Short mmCIF file of C-alpha atoms and ligand atoms in Angstrom, two decimals:
data_model
loop_
_atom_site.label_atom_id
_atom_site.label_comp_id
_atom_site.label_asym_id
_atom_site.label_seq_id
_atom_site.Cartn_x
_atom_site.Cartn_y
_atom_site.Cartn_z
CA MET R 1 -9.23 55.12 -66.92
CA ALA R 2 -12.43 56.26 -68.64
CA ALA R 3 -15.77 55.14 -67.19
CA VAL R 4 -17.01 51.92 -68.76
CA THR R 5 -20.61 52.05 -69.96
CA ASP R 6 -23.28 49.41 -69.43
CA ARG R 7 -23.47 49.08 -73.20
CA GLU R 8 -19.74 48.23 -73.36
CA ILE R 9 -20.12 45.56 -70.68
CA ARG R 10 -23.22 44.16 -72.43
CA SER R 11 -21.36 43.98 -75.76
CA ILE R 12 -19.00 41.30 -74.40
CA PRO R 13 -20.32 37.74 -73.95
CA GLY R 14 -19.87 36.23 -70.48
CA TRP R 15 -21.41 35.60 -67.09
CA PHE R 16 -21.43 38.92 -65.29
CA PHE R 17 -24.76 40.43 -64.32
CA ARG R 18 -26.25 43.79 -63.37
CA THR R 19 -26.27 43.36 -59.58
CA ASP R 20 -22.57 42.51 -59.63
CA TRP R 21 -21.76 45.48 -61.88
CA ALA R 22 -22.96 47.67 -59.00
CA MET R 23 -21.27 45.51 -56.35
CA PHE R 24 -17.95 45.54 -58.26
CA ARG R 25 -18.13 49.34 -58.53
CA PHE R 26 -18.72 49.50 -54.77
CA ALA R 27 -15.95 47.01 -53.90
CA LEU R 28 -13.41 48.59 -56.25
CA SER R 29 -14.12 52.14 -55.03
CA GLU R 30 -14.22 51.19 -51.36
CA SER R 31 -11.01 49.10 -51.56
CA GLY R 32 -9.38 52.20 -53.04
CA ARG R 33 -10.48 54.14 -49.95
CA GLN R 34 -9.28 51.50 -47.48
CA ILE R 35 -5.96 50.83 -49.28
CA ALA R 36 -4.00 53.79 -50.64
CA VAL R 37 -2.29 51.87 -53.46
CA GLY R 38 -3.21 48.27 -54.26
CA ASP R 39 -3.16 45.98 -57.27
CA LEU R 40 -6.13 44.30 -58.95
CA ALA R 41 -6.31 40.72 -60.22
CA GLU R 42 -8.73 38.44 -62.02
CA ILE R 43 -8.46 34.65 -62.15
CA GLY R 44 -10.57 33.58 -65.15
CA ALA R 45 -11.32 36.40 -67.57
CA TYR R 46 -12.95 34.59 -70.53
CA LEU R 47 -13.73 37.32 -73.12
CA GLY R 48 -13.25 40.22 -70.71
CA LYS R 49 -16.79 41.06 -69.58
CA SER R 50 -15.84 41.54 -65.90
CA ALA R 51 -12.23 42.53 -66.65
CA VAL R 52 -13.22 45.69 -68.54
CA LEU R 53 -15.16 46.96 -65.53
CA ILE R 54 -12.30 46.12 -63.13
CA GLY R 55 -9.89 47.91 -65.46
CA GLU R 56 -11.84 51.15 -65.07
CA TYR R 57 -10.69 51.34 -61.44
CA LEU R 58 -6.94 50.91 -62.09
CA ARG R 59 -5.05 53.91 -60.70
CA ASP R 60 -1.53 55.25 -61.15
CA GLY R 61 1.05 53.00 -59.52
CA GLU R 62 -1.26 49.97 -59.55
CA VAL R 63 -1.10 46.78 -61.66
CA PHE R 64 -4.06 44.82 -63.02
CA THR R 65 -3.15 41.15 -63.68
CA VAL R 66 -5.46 38.80 -65.56
CA ILE R 67 -4.70 35.07 -65.66
CA ASP R 68 -6.52 32.53 -67.82
CA LEU R 69 -5.71 29.44 -69.85
CA PHE R 70 -7.41 31.15 -72.84
CA GLY R 71 -7.97 27.81 -74.57
CA ALA R 72 -4.61 26.20 -73.68
CA GLU R 73 -4.59 22.67 -72.27
CA SER R 74 -4.61 22.25 -68.51
CA ASP R 75 -2.33 19.68 -66.86
CA ASP R 76 -5.52 18.32 -65.24
CA ALA R 77 -7.73 16.30 -67.63
CA ALA R 78 -10.93 17.23 -65.72
CA ASN R 79 -10.09 20.93 -66.04
CA SER R 80 -9.35 20.54 -69.77
CA ALA R 81 -12.70 18.78 -70.23
CA GLU R 82 -14.48 21.55 -68.28
CA ASN R 83 -12.92 24.22 -70.48
CA ALA R 84 -13.50 22.37 -73.77
CA ALA R 85 -17.19 22.02 -72.87
CA GLN R 86 -17.75 25.58 -71.57
CA TYR R 87 -15.33 27.81 -73.53
CA PRO R 88 -14.63 26.03 -76.85
CA VAL R 89 -13.85 29.14 -78.92
CA LEU R 90 -11.85 31.15 -76.39
CA THR R 91 -8.50 32.64 -77.41
CA LYS R 92 -6.20 35.16 -75.73
CA ARG R 93 -6.51 37.33 -78.84
CA LYS R 94 -10.31 37.59 -78.46
CA PHE R 95 -9.92 38.72 -74.84
CA GLU R 96 -7.30 41.28 -75.83
CA ASP R 97 -9.37 42.66 -78.72
CA ASN R 98 -12.39 43.18 -76.43
CA TYR R 99 -10.32 44.78 -73.66
CA ARG R 100 -8.46 47.09 -76.05
CA ARG R 101 -11.73 48.18 -77.68
CA VAL R 102 -12.88 49.51 -74.27
CA HIS R 103 -9.65 50.74 -72.68
CA GLY R 104 -7.20 51.22 -75.57
CA ASN R 105 -4.44 49.36 -73.74
CA LEU R 106 -4.09 46.00 -71.98
CA PRO R 107 -3.70 44.85 -68.38
CA THR R 108 -0.93 42.35 -67.59
CA VAL R 109 -2.29 39.27 -69.36
CA ILE R 110 -0.91 35.86 -68.32
CA GLN R 111 -1.86 32.75 -70.28
CA ALA R 112 -1.25 30.06 -67.65
CA PRO R 113 -3.04 27.95 -65.04
CA SER R 114 -4.26 29.97 -62.06
CA SER R 115 -1.88 27.98 -59.81
CA GLU R 116 0.85 30.25 -61.24
CA ILE R 117 -0.81 33.58 -60.32
CA THR R 118 1.41 34.22 -57.29
CA GLU R 119 4.50 33.95 -59.53
CA HIS R 120 3.23 36.82 -61.67
CA ALA R 121 1.29 39.12 -59.32
CA ALA R 122 2.71 40.77 -56.19
CA GLN R 123 1.88 39.06 -52.91
CA GLY R 124 0.30 41.09 -50.08
CA ARG R 125 -0.29 44.06 -52.39
CA HIS R 126 -3.75 43.56 -53.90
CA ARG R 127 -6.88 45.46 -52.96
CA PHE R 128 -9.25 43.47 -55.23
CA VAL R 129 -9.14 39.85 -56.48
CA HIS R 130 -11.89 38.25 -58.57
CA VAL R 131 -11.84 34.43 -58.54
CA ASP R 132 -13.73 33.12 -61.57
CA GLY R 133 -11.51 30.40 -63.10
CA SER R 134 -12.04 26.65 -62.96
CA HIS R 135 -15.12 25.63 -60.99
CA LEU R 136 -13.56 22.32 -59.84
CA TYR R 137 -12.91 21.93 -56.10
CA ASP R 138 -9.11 21.42 -56.16
CA HIS R 139 -8.57 24.43 -58.43
CA VAL R 140 -10.89 26.71 -56.46
CA ALA R 141 -9.23 25.64 -53.18
CA GLY R 142 -5.91 26.68 -54.75
CA ASP R 143 -7.41 29.99 -55.89
CA VAL R 144 -8.76 30.62 -52.37
CA THR R 145 -5.22 30.23 -50.99
CA ALA R 146 -3.81 32.43 -53.75
CA SER R 147 -6.34 35.18 -52.96
CA ARG R 148 -5.11 35.23 -49.36
CA LEU R 149 -1.47 35.48 -50.49
CA LEU R 150 -2.19 38.24 -53.01
CA LEU R 151 -4.41 40.48 -50.92
CA ALA R 152 -3.31 43.33 -48.69
CA GLU R 153 -4.76 43.25 -45.16
CA GLN R 154 -8.10 44.92 -45.99
CA GLY R 155 -8.39 43.76 -49.61
CA VAL R 156 -11.59 42.26 -50.99
CA VAL R 157 -11.97 38.91 -52.75
CA VAL R 158 -14.99 38.02 -54.91
CA PHE R 159 -15.87 34.39 -55.64
CA ASP R 160 -18.06 33.50 -58.59
CA ASP R 161 -20.67 30.72 -58.50
CA TYR R 162 -20.30 30.16 -54.75
CA ARG R 163 -23.77 28.50 -54.58
CA THR R 164 -24.77 27.29 -58.01
CA VAL R 165 -25.98 23.74 -58.42
CA HIS R 166 -23.66 22.98 -61.35
CA ALA R 167 -20.52 23.87 -59.36
CA PRO R 168 -20.70 22.23 -55.91
CA GLY R 169 -16.89 22.28 -55.68
CA VAL R 170 -16.88 26.09 -55.58
CA ALA R 171 -19.39 26.13 -52.72
CA ALA R 172 -17.33 23.58 -50.78
CA ALA R 173 -14.03 25.44 -51.23
CA VAL R 174 -15.44 28.89 -50.47
CA TRP R 175 -17.50 28.11 -47.36
CA GLN R 176 -14.67 25.91 -46.03
CA ALA R 177 -12.37 28.95 -46.19
CA MET R 178 -14.44 30.59 -43.44
CA ASP R 179 -12.79 28.13 -41.03
CA ASP R 180 -9.44 29.58 -42.10
CA GLY R 181 -10.47 33.21 -41.53
CA LEU R 182 -12.35 34.27 -44.68
CA LYS R 183 -15.04 36.76 -43.69
CA PRO R 184 -17.98 37.16 -46.10
CA PHE R 185 -19.81 40.48 -45.96
CA ALA R 186 -22.10 40.29 -49.01
CA VAL R 187 -23.61 37.83 -51.46
CA SER R 188 -25.45 38.33 -54.72
CA GLU R 189 -27.22 35.64 -56.71
CA THR R 190 -23.91 34.63 -58.28
CA LYS R 191 -21.02 36.07 -56.27
CA LEU R 192 -19.72 36.18 -52.69
CA TYR R 193 -17.79 39.21 -51.40
CA ALA R 194 -15.33 38.71 -48.53
CA THR R 195 -12.14 39.86 -46.88
CA TRP R 196 -9.34 38.05 -45.07
CA GLY R 197 -8.92 41.16 -42.92
CA ASP R 198 -11.40 42.99 -40.69
CA ALA R 199 -14.95 42.76 -42.06
CA GLU R 200 -16.22 45.62 -39.88
CA PRO R 201 -15.09 48.52 -42.16
CA TRP R 202 -16.59 46.68 -45.13
CA THR R 203 -19.89 46.15 -43.34
CA ARG R 204 -20.02 49.83 -42.35
CA ALA R 205 -19.21 50.91 -45.91
CA ILE R 206 -21.83 48.71 -47.55
CA ASP R 207 -24.40 49.87 -45.00
CA THR R 208 -23.71 53.52 -45.93
CA TRP R 209 -23.66 52.82 -49.68
CA MET R 210 -26.73 50.56 -49.85
CA PRO R 211 -29.60 53.14 -49.71
CA ALA R 212 -28.40 54.92 -52.89
CA SER R 213 -27.18 51.76 -54.63
CA GLY R 214 -30.45 50.95 -56.39
CA LEU R 215 -30.20 47.40 -54.99
CA ASN R 216 -32.52 45.59 -52.62
CA HIS R 217 -31.03 43.88 -49.60
CA GLU R 218 -31.50 41.83 -46.46
CA VAL R 219 -28.90 41.11 -43.80
CA ASP R 220 -28.25 37.50 -42.80
CA ALA R 221 -26.23 36.45 -39.76
CA ILE R 222 -23.93 33.63 -40.87
CA ALA R 223 -21.59 32.08 -38.28
CA GLY R 224 -21.14 35.43 -36.58
CA HIS R 225 -20.81 37.47 -39.80
CA SER R 226 -23.33 40.09 -40.99
CA VAL R 227 -23.79 39.23 -44.65
CA TYR R 228 -25.73 41.54 -47.00
CA ARG R 229 -27.79 39.57 -49.51
CA VAL R 230 -28.29 41.92 -52.45
CA TRP R 231 -30.40 41.79 -55.58
CA SER R 232 -31.64 44.12 -58.31
CA PRO R 233 -35.25 45.21 -58.65
CA PRO R 234 -36.65 44.02 -61.99
CA ASN R 235 -35.78 46.52 -64.72
CA ILE R 236 -38.33 48.29 -66.95
CA VAL R 237 -37.42 46.24 -70.04
CA GLY R 238 -37.76 43.00 -68.08
CA ARG R 239 -41.08 44.11 -66.58
CA THR R 240 -42.47 45.23 -69.95
CA ALA R 241 -41.42 41.99 -71.62
CA MET R 242 -43.02 39.99 -68.79
CA SER R 243 -46.29 42.01 -69.02
CA ALA R 244 -46.42 41.47 -72.80
CA PHE R 245 -45.75 37.76 -72.30
CA ASN R 246 -48.53 37.52 -69.68
CA LEU R 247 -50.95 39.44 -71.95
CA VAL R 248 -50.29 37.07 -74.86
CA GLN R 249 -50.82 34.08 -72.54
CA ARG R 250 -54.17 35.55 -71.36
CA LEU R 251 -55.34 36.26 -74.94
CA ARG R 252 -54.44 32.72 -75.96
CA ALA R 253 -56.30 31.15 -73.01
C1 SAM S 301 -16.58 31.58 -66.10
S1 SAM S 301 -15.24 32.00 -67.13
C2 SAM S 301 -14.81 33.61 -66.61
C3 SAM S 301 -15.89 34.59 -66.88
C4 SAM S 301 -15.48 36.04 -66.82
N1 SAM S 301 -14.92 36.43 -65.53
C5 SAM S 301 -16.73 36.89 -67.13
O1 SAM S 301 -17.23 37.58 -66.25
O2 SAM S 301 -17.23 36.82 -68.25
C6 SAM S 301 -13.96 30.98 -66.51
C7 SAM S 301 -12.62 31.20 -67.14
O3 SAM S 301 -11.65 30.47 -66.39
C8 SAM S 301 -10.68 29.95 -67.26
N2 SAM S 301 -10.04 28.80 -66.60
C9 SAM S 301 -10.53 27.57 -66.40
N3 SAM S 301 -9.66 26.80 -65.75
C10 SAM S 301 -8.58 27.59 -65.48
C11 SAM S 301 -7.34 27.37 -64.82
N4 SAM S 301 -7.02 26.19 -64.28
N5 SAM S 301 -6.46 28.38 -64.75
C12 SAM S 301 -6.76 29.61 -65.32
N6 SAM S 301 -7.92 29.86 -65.95
C13 SAM S 301 -8.82 28.86 -66.04
C14 SAM S 301 -11.44 29.59 -68.53
O4 SAM S 301 -10.58 29.57 -69.64
C15 SAM S 301 -12.49 30.71 -68.59
O5 SAM S 301 -12.07 31.77 -69.41
#
């Protein structure tokens, strides 16, 4: 697949930020090194902002499956209310138009609740799974289990909104999974990166990659795991806008 540009990612509305663009590129490349052939999956695609970047890393013999309700009713009223409030204008067609504009063709697109992902995507064969569907505890707990079933031994799973104040159910489901063998190796402001396999090769790889990544980092020890906390330095545009804002404030004072 052709390289996806920052401009193409920016052109699609969604919740996928610069630090995680770099982290996804790392996780997708590195999973390709650790697993010779492995599928990719995304639970919760919205308009395709993260999916188009994932799609860049699809190789011959691999399948990329995307599952989303895309505006359909959920069989859980709380989930339907969540979606009506957050994604009122979402349709499968809008996702497909955005994805096709970047890649020309489509991944395997399933319009269904995420609880059905293991019926559509091969179990034990994935190298990368992005969990970004419902943010309600019961659904995320189901997605955590599905990620374990889908992933190959050394595959990587990424959880969105693992610590945000508006989604405590995600935090509960994700951290709880550590008791069942989930091993986190990195966190950004919005996403947690983990494996159900051996975290050591992932820790070594991120350690090697980090100096040239353009990201800042610290390493936290969490329940015996070395977890890289990563963040982007402020960009030039952001810094210039902030300086202009500060100047205007000073002139006004
Ligand atoms: C936060 S958005 C995904 C954002 C997207 N990954 C991005 O980076 O822009 C969450 C998505 O999950 C979908 N969703 C919510 N509940 C779901 C469920 N039970 N099963 C499948 N998809 C669900 C919503 O329709 C929405 O598109």
